[in-house]
Coordinates of C-alpha atoms and ligand atoms in Angstrom, one line a residue:
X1 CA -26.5 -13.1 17.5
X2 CA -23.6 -13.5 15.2
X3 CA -19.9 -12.6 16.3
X4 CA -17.3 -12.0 13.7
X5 CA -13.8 -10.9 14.1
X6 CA -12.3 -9.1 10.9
X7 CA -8.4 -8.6 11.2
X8 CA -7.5 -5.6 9.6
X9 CA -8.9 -2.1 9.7
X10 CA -7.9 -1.0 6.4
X11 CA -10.4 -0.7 3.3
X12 CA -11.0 -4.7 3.2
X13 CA -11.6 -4.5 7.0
X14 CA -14.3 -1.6 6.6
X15 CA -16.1 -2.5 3.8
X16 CA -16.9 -5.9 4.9
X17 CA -18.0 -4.6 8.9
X18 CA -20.2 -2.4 6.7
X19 CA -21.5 -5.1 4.5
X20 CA -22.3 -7.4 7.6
X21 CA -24.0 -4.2 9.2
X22 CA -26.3 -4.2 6.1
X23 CA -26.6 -7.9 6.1
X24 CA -27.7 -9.0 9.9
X25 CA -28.2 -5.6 11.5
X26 CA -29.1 -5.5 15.1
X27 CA -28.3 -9.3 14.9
X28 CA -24.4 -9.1 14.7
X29 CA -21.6 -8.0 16.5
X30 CA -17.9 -7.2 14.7
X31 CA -15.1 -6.5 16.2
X32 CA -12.3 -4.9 14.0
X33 CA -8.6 -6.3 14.9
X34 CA -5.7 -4.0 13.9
X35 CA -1.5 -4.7 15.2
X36 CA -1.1 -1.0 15.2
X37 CA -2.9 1.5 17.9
X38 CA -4.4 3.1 15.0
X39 CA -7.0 2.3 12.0
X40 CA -7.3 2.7 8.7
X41 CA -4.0 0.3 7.4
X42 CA -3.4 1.4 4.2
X43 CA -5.0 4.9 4.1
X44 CA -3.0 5.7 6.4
X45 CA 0.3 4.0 5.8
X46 CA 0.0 3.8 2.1
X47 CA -2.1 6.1 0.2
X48 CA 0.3 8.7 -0.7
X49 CA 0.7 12.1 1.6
X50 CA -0.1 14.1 -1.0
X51 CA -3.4 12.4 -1.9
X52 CA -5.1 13.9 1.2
X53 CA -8.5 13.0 -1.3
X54 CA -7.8 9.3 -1.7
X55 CA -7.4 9.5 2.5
X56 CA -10.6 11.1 2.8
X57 CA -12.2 7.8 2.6
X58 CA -11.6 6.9 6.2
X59 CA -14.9 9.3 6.9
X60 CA -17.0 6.8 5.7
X61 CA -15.1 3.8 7.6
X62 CA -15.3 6.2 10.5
X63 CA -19.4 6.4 10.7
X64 CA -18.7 2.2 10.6
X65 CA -16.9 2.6 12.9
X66 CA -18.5 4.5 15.7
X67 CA -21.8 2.8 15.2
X68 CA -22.5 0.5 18.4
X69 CA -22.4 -2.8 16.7
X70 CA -18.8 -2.7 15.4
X71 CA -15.7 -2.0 17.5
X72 CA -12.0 -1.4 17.4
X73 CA -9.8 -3.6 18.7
X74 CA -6.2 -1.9 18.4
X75 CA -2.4 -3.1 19.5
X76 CA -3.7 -6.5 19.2
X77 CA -1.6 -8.5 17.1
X78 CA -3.6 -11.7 15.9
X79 CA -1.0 -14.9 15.2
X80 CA 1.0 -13.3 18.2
X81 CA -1.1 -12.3 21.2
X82 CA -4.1 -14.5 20.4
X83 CA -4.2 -17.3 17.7
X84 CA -6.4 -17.8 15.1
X85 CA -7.6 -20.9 16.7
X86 CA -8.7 -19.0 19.6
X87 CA -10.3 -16.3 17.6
X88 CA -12.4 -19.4 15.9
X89 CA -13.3 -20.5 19.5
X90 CA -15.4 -17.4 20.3
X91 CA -16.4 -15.9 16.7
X92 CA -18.7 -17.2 14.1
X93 CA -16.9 -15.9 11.5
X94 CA -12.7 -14.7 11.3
X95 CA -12.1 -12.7 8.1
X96 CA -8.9 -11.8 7.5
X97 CA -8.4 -8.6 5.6
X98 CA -4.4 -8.1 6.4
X99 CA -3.6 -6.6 3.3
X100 CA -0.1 -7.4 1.8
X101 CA 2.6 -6.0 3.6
X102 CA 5.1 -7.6 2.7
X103 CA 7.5 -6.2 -0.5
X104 CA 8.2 -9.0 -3.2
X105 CA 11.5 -9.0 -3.5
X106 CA 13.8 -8.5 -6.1
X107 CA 16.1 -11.8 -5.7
X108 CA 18.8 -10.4 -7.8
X109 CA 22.7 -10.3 -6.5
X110 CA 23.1 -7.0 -4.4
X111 CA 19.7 -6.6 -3.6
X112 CA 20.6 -6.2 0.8
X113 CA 23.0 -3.4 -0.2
X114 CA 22.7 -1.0 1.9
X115 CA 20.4 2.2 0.6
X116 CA 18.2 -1.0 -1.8
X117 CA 14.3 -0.4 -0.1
X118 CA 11.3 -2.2 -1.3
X119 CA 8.5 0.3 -1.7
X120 CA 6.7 -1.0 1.7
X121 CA 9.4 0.1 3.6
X122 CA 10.3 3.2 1.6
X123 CA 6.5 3.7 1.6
X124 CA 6.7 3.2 5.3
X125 CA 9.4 5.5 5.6
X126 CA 7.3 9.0 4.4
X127 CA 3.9 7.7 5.7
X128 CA 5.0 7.0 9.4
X129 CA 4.6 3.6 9.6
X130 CA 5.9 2.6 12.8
X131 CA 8.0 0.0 11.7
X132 CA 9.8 2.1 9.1
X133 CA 10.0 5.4 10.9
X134 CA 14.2 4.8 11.4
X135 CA 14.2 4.0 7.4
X136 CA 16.4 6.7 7.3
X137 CA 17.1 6.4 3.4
X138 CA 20.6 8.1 2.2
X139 CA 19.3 10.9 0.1
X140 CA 22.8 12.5 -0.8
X141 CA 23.9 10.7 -4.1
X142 CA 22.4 11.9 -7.6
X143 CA 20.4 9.3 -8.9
X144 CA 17.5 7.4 -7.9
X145 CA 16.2 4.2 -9.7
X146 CA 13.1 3.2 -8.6
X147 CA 12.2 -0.6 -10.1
X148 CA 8.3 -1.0 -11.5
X149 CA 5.9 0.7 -13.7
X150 CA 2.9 0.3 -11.5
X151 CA 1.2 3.6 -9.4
X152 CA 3.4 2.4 -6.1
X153 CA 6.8 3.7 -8.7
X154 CA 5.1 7.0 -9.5
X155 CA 4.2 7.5 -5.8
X156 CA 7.4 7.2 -4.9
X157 CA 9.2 8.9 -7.8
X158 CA 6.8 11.9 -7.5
X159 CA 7.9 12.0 -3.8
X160 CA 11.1 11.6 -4.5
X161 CA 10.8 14.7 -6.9
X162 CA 8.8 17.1 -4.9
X163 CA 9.7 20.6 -3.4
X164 CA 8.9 21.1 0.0
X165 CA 5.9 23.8 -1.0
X166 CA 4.3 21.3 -3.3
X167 CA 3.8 19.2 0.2
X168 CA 1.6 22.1 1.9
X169 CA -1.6 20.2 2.6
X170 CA -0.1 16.8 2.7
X171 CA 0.6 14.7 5.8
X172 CA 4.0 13.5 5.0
X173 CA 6.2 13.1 8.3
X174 CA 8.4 16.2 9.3
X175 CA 11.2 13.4 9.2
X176 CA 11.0 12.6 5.6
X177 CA 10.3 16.0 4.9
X178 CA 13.6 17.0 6.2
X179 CA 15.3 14.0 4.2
X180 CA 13.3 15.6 1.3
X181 CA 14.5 19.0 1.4
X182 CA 18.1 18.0 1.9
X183 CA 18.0 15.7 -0.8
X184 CA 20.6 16.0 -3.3
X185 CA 18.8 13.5 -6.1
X186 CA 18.6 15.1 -10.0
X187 CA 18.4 12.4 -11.5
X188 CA 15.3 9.5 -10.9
X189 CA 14.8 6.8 -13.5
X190 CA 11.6 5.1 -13.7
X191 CA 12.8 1.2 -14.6
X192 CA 10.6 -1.3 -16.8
X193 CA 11.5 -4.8 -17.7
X194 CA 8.7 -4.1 -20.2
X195 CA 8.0 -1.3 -23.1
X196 CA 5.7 1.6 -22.7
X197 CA 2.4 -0.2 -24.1
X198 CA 2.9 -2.3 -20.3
X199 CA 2.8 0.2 -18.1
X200 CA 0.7 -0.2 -14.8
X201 CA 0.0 3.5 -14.5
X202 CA -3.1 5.1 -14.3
X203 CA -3.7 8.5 -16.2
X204 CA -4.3 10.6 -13.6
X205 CA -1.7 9.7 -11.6
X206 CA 1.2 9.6 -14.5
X207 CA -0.6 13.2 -15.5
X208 CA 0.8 14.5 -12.4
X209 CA 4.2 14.1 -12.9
X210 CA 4.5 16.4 -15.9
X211 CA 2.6 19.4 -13.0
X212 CA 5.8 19.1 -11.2
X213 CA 7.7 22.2 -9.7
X214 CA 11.0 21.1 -10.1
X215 CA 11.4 18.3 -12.0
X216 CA 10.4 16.7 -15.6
X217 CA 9.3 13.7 -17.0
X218 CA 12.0 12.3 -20.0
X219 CA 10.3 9.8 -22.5
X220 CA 12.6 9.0 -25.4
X221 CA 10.5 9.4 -28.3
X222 CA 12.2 6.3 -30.2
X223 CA 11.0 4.1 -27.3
X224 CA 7.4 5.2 -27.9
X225 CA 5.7 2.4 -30.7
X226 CA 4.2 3.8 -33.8
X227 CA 1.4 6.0 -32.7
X228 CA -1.3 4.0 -34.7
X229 CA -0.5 0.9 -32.4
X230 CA -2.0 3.1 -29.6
X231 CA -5.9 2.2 -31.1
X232 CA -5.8 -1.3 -30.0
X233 CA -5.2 -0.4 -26.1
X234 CA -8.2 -0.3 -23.5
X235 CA -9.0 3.6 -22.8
X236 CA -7.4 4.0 -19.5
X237 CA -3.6 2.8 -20.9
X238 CA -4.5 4.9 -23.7
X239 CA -4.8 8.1 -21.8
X240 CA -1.6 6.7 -19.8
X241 CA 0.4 5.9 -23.2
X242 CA -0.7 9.9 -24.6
X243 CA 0.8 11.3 -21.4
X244 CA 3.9 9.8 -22.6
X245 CA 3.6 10.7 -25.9
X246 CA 3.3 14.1 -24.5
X247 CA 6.5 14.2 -22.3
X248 CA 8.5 12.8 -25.1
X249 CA 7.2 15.9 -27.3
X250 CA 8.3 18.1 -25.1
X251 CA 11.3 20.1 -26.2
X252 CA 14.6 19.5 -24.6
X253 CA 14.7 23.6 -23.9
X254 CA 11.6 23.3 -21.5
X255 CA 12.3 20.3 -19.8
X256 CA 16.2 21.5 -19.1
X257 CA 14.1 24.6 -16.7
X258 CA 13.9 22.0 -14.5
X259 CA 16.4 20.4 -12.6
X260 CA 15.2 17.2 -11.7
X261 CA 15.0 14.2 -14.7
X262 CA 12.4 11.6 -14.0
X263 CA 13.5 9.5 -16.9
X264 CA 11.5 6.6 -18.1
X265 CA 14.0 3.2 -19.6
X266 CA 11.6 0.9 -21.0
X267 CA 12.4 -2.7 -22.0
X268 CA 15.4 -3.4 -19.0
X269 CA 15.2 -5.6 -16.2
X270 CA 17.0 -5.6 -13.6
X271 CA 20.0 -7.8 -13.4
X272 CA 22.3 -7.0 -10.6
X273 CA 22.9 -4.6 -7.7
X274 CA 26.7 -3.0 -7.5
X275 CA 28.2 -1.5 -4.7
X276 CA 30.5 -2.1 -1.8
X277 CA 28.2 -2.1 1.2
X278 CA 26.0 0.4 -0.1
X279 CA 24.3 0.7 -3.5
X280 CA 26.5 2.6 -6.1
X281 CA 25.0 1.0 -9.8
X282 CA 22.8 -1.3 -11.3
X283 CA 23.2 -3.5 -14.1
X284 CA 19.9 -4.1 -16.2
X285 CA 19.8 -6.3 -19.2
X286 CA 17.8 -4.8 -22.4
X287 CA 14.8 -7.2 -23.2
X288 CA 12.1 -8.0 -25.8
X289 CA 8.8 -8.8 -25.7
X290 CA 7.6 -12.5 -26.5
X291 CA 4.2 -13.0 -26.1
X292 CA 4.0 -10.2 -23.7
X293 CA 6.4 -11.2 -21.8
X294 CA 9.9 -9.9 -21.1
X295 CA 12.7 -11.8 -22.4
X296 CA 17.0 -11.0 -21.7
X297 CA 18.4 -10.1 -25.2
X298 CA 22.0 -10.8 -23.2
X299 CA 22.8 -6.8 -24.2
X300 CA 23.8 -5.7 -20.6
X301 CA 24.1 -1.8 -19.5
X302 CA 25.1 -0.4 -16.2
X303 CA 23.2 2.7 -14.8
X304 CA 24.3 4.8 -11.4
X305 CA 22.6 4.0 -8.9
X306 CA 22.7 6.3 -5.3
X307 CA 19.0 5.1 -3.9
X308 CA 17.1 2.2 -5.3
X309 CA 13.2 1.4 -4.3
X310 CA 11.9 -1.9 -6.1
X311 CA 8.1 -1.2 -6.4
X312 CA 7.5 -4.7 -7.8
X313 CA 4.8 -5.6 -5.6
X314 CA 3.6 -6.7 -2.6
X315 CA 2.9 -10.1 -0.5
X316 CA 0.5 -10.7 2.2
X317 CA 2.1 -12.4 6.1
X318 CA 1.4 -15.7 6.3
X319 CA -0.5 -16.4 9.6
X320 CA 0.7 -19.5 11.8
X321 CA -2.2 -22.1 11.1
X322 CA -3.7 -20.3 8.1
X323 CA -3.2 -22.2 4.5
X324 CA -1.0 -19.8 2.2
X325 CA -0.5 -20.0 -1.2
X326 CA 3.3 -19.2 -1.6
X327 CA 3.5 -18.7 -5.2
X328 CA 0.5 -16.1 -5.1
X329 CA 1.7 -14.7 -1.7
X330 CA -1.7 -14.2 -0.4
X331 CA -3.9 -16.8 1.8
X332 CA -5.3 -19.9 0.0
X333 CA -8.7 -19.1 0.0
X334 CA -11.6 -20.1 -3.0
X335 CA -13.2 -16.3 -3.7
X336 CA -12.6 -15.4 0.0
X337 CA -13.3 -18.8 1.9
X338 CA -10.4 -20.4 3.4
X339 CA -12.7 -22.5 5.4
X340 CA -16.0 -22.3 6.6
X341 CA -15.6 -19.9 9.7
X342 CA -12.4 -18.1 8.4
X343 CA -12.3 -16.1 5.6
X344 CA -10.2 -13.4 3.6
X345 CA -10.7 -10.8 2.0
X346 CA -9.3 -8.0 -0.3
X347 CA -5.3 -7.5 -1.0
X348 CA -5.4 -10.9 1.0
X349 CA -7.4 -13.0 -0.7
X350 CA -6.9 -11.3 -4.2
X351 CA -3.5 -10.2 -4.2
X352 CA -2.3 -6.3 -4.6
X353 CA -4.3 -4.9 -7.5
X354 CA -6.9 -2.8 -8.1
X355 CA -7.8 0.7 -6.3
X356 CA -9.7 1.0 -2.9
X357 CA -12.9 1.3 -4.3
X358 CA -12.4 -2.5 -5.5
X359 CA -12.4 -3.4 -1.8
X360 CA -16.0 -3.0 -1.3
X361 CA -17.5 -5.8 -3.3
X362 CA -15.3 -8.0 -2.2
X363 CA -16.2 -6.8 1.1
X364 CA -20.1 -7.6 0.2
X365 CA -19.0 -10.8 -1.3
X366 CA -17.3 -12.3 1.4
X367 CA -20.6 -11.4 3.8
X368 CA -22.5 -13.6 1.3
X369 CA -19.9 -16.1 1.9
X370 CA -20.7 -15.8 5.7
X371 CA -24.8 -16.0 5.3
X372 CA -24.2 -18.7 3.2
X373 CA -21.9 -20.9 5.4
X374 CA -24.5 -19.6 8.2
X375 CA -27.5 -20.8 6.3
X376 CA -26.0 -24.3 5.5
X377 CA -25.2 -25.2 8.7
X378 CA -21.4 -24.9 8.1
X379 CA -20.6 -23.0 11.0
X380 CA -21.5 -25.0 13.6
X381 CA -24.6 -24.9 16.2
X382 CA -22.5 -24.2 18.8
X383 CA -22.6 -20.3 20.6
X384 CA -20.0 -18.6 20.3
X385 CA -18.7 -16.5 22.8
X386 CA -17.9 -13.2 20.8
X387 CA -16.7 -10.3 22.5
X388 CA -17.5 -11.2 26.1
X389 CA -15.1 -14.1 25.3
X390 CA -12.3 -12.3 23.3
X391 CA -12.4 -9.6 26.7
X392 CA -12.1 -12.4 29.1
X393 CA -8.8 -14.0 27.0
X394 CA -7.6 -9.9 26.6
X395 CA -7.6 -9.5 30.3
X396 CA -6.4 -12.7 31.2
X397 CA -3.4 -11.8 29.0
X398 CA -3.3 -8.0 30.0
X399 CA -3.3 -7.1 26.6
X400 CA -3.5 -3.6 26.0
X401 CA -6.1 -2.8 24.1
X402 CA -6.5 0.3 22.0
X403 CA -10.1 1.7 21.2
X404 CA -12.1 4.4 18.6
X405 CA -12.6 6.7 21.5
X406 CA -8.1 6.0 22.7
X407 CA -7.8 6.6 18.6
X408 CA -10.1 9.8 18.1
X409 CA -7.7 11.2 21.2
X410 CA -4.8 9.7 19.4
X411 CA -6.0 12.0 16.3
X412 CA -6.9 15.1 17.9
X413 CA -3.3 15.0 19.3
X414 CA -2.0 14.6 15.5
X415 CA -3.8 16.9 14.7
X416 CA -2.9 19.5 17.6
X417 CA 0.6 18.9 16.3
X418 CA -0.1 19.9 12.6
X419 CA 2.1 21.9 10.8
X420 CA 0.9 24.7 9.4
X421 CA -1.6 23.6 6.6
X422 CA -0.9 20.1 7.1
X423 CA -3.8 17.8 8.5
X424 CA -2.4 15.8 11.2
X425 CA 1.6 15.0 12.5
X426 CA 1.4 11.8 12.5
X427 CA 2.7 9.6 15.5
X428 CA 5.5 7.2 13.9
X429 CA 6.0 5.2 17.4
X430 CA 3.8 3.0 18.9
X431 CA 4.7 4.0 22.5
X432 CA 3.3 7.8 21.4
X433 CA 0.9 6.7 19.9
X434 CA -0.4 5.2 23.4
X435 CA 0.4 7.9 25.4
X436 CA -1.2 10.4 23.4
X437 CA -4.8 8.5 24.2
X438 CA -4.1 10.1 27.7
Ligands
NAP1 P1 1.6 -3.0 -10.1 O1 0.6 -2.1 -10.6 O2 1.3 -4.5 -10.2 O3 3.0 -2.7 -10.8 C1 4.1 -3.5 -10.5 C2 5.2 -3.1 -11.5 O4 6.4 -3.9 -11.1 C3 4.9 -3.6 -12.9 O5 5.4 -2.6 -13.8 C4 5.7 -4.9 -13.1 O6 6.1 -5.1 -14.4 C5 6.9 -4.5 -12.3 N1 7.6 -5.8 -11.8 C6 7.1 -6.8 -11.1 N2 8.1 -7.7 -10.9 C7 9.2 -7.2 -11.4 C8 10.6 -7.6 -11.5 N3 10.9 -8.8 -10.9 N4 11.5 -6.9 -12.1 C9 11.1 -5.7 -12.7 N5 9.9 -5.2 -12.6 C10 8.9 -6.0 -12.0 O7 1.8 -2.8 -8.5 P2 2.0 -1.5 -7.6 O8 2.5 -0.4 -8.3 O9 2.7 -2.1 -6.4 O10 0.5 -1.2 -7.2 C11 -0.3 -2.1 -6.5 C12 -1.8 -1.7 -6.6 O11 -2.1 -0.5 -5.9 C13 -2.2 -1.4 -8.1 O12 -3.5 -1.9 -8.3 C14 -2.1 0.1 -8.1 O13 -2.9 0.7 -9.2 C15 -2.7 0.4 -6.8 N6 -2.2 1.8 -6.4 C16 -3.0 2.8 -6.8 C17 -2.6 4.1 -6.5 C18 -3.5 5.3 -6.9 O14 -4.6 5.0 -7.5 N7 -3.2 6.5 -6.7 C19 -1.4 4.4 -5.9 C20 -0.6 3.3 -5.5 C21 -1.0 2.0 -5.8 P3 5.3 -6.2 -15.3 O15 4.1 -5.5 -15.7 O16 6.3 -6.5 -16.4 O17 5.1 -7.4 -14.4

């Protein structure tokens, strides 16, 4: 029998119980750590409310799940209740699929003014992460800049923009739908240190905020390069570079029907944070491009600024006892082994790109890893306790521990609690959370 512990039970943590269900069968035995009561990590607390689709994933973690050699382990926080040399004591195999967490941060002047949120947090805020429930972001000042041109900035700046109707359907919290609807914002720039040709956004996604009720997308057209230029691009930024050429063609009479501006500045990086206490303006600082990169010019401009959300990124935790690579912000791992016996795997191994989907070979891959290291020898003769082990330490510690069965009790009581067409309410504390499981 093997025993592996995966930590994590967001898309890295699924795909890779899965893979090691297809790999050993009957012949292995995975339990699936998680901090919070509840699974799914980033499905849950990321994926956008309003992308109930995306969420619908979780189905196929869910048949994972339930299957009787793979189990939940929730409110179990590994690095604080139980160490990761402890884990290695009683599992074969300790894969860490954490995710990244953690917003990069800005590190310009201003940046721990008050109303400044990374895109975790302000993430956090909307999708009921415990830990940024109280968020409670100041919604009454006009503009918004949100820092990035990734998917994370047009999540957050189609949130920012939506009408309460256009989140029927959606699980966003009835807290930040409140903020929402008493939100004075009319004003959200989208802020690039690079030009339109750099973008991070996928087509789809950018599509979707020229569908909006009550708000409309403003490209300049003299930021847009020569249309020509647009041949040498891969497909995908193609698509994304014609939505803007789009939004910039629209005329000024249409887009004025709406009273929301999601306004694109290109080429400006952000300099400085203004404000006394709280966040009032920000100073960018125009740039060029040399050899892709973005370079200062020294021409400095100063925009309003009520709310600001950097979505520049994200870093994984560092683990006490694990070897991190600071620069990266993710574990120090060759292609998913950190050692033989501990392992990582998706956001944490690679860093925070790529969609969902890109979980599951690198789920696969780090199973490969595992028969490998089991095949060589690398992982010791020794037998390891597994589960029966991990229980013993659990009670001896009277950890608490939360299972699927405690979750799918958890979930029937979001779901009880559903507003009208809405899937779920979900708990944002971790003390409901528990009681709910009865
Ligand atoms: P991202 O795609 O890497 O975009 C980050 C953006 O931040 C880039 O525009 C980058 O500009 C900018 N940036 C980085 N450091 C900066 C700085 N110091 N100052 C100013 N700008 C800075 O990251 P993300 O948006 O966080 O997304 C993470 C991953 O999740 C991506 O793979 C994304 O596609 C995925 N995701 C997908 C969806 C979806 O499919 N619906 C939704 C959300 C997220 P440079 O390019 O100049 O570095």
């Amino acid at each position: 029998m093997r025993h592996i512990a995966i930590i994590g039970s967001g898309p890295a943590g699924y795909y890779t119980a899965e893979a090691a269900q297809k790999a050993f069968g009957d012949e292995v035995r995975v339990d699936v750590f998680d901090c919070l009561p509840v699974p799914f990590g980033l499905i849950r607390s990321g994926v956008a409310p309003d992308h109930q689709s995306i969420k619908g994933v979780s189905r196929r973690y869910e048949k994972v799940a339930l299957s009787d050699n793979v189990r939940f382990v929730g409110n179990v926080t590994i690095g604080q209740d139980v160490s990761i040399a402890e884990l290695q004591e009683l599992y074969d195999a300790v894969v860490l699929a954490t995710g990244a967490p953690k917003d990069h941060e800005l590190g310009i002047p201003g940046d721990d003014l008050a109303n400044v949120f990374g895109s975790a947090a302000f993430v956090g805020w909307y999708n009921g992460h415990p830990q940024f429930a109280a968020l409670n972001p100041d919604l009454s000042g006009k503009t918004a800049v949100v820092i990035g041109m990734g998917n994370v900035a047009l999540d957050v700046a189609r949130i920012l923009a939506k009408t309460r109707a256009e989140f029927a359907g959606s699980d966003i919290v009835a807290h930040a739908l409140e903020a929402l609807e008493a939100s004075q914002i009319e004003r959200i720039v989208i802020l690039g240190r690079r030009g339109p040709h750099q973008i991070m956004m996928t087509p789809k996604e950018l599509g979707e905020l020229g569908e909006l009720e009550r708000a409309s997308p403003h490209v300049a057209p003299a930021d847009l390069p020569a249309q020509e230029e647009d041949a040498i691009l891969e497909p995908g930024l193609r698509k994304s570079v014609s939505h803007l050429r789009a939004f910039a063609a629209t005329p000024e009479h249409i887009r004025a029907e709406k009273p929301i501006a999601l306004e694109f500045v290109f080429m400006s990086a952000p300099r400085a944070l203004i404000g006394n206490d709280k966040v009032e303006a920000i100073e960018v600082e125009k740039t060029r491009l040399v050899h892709g990169r973005a370079e200062g010019t020294g021409e400095t401009e100063t925009l309003p600024a009520d709310l600001v959300v950097s979505c520049i990124g994200y870093r994984t935790a560092p683990i006490p006892g694990v070897p991190f690579d600071e620069r990266a912000g993710r574990f120090a791992n060759d292609e998913g082994r950190i050692l033989p016996g501990l392992y990582c795997v998706g956001w944490a191994r690679r860093g925070p790109t790529g969609t969902i989907g890109t979980n599951r070979p690198d789920g696969y891959s780090v199973v490969e890893l595992i028969q490998a290291d089991t095949e060589s020898g690398a992982l010791g003769a020794t037998r390891k306790q597994g589960r029966a082990g991990f229980d013993a330490l659990a009670a001896e510690r009277n950890l608490d521990i939360v299972t699927f069965r405690d979750w799918k009790k958890i979930e029937e009581a979001e779901e009880r609690a559903a507003r009208e067409g809405a899937p779920r309410e979900k708990f944002v504390d971790i003390e409901a959370m528990i009681r709910a499981r009865g």
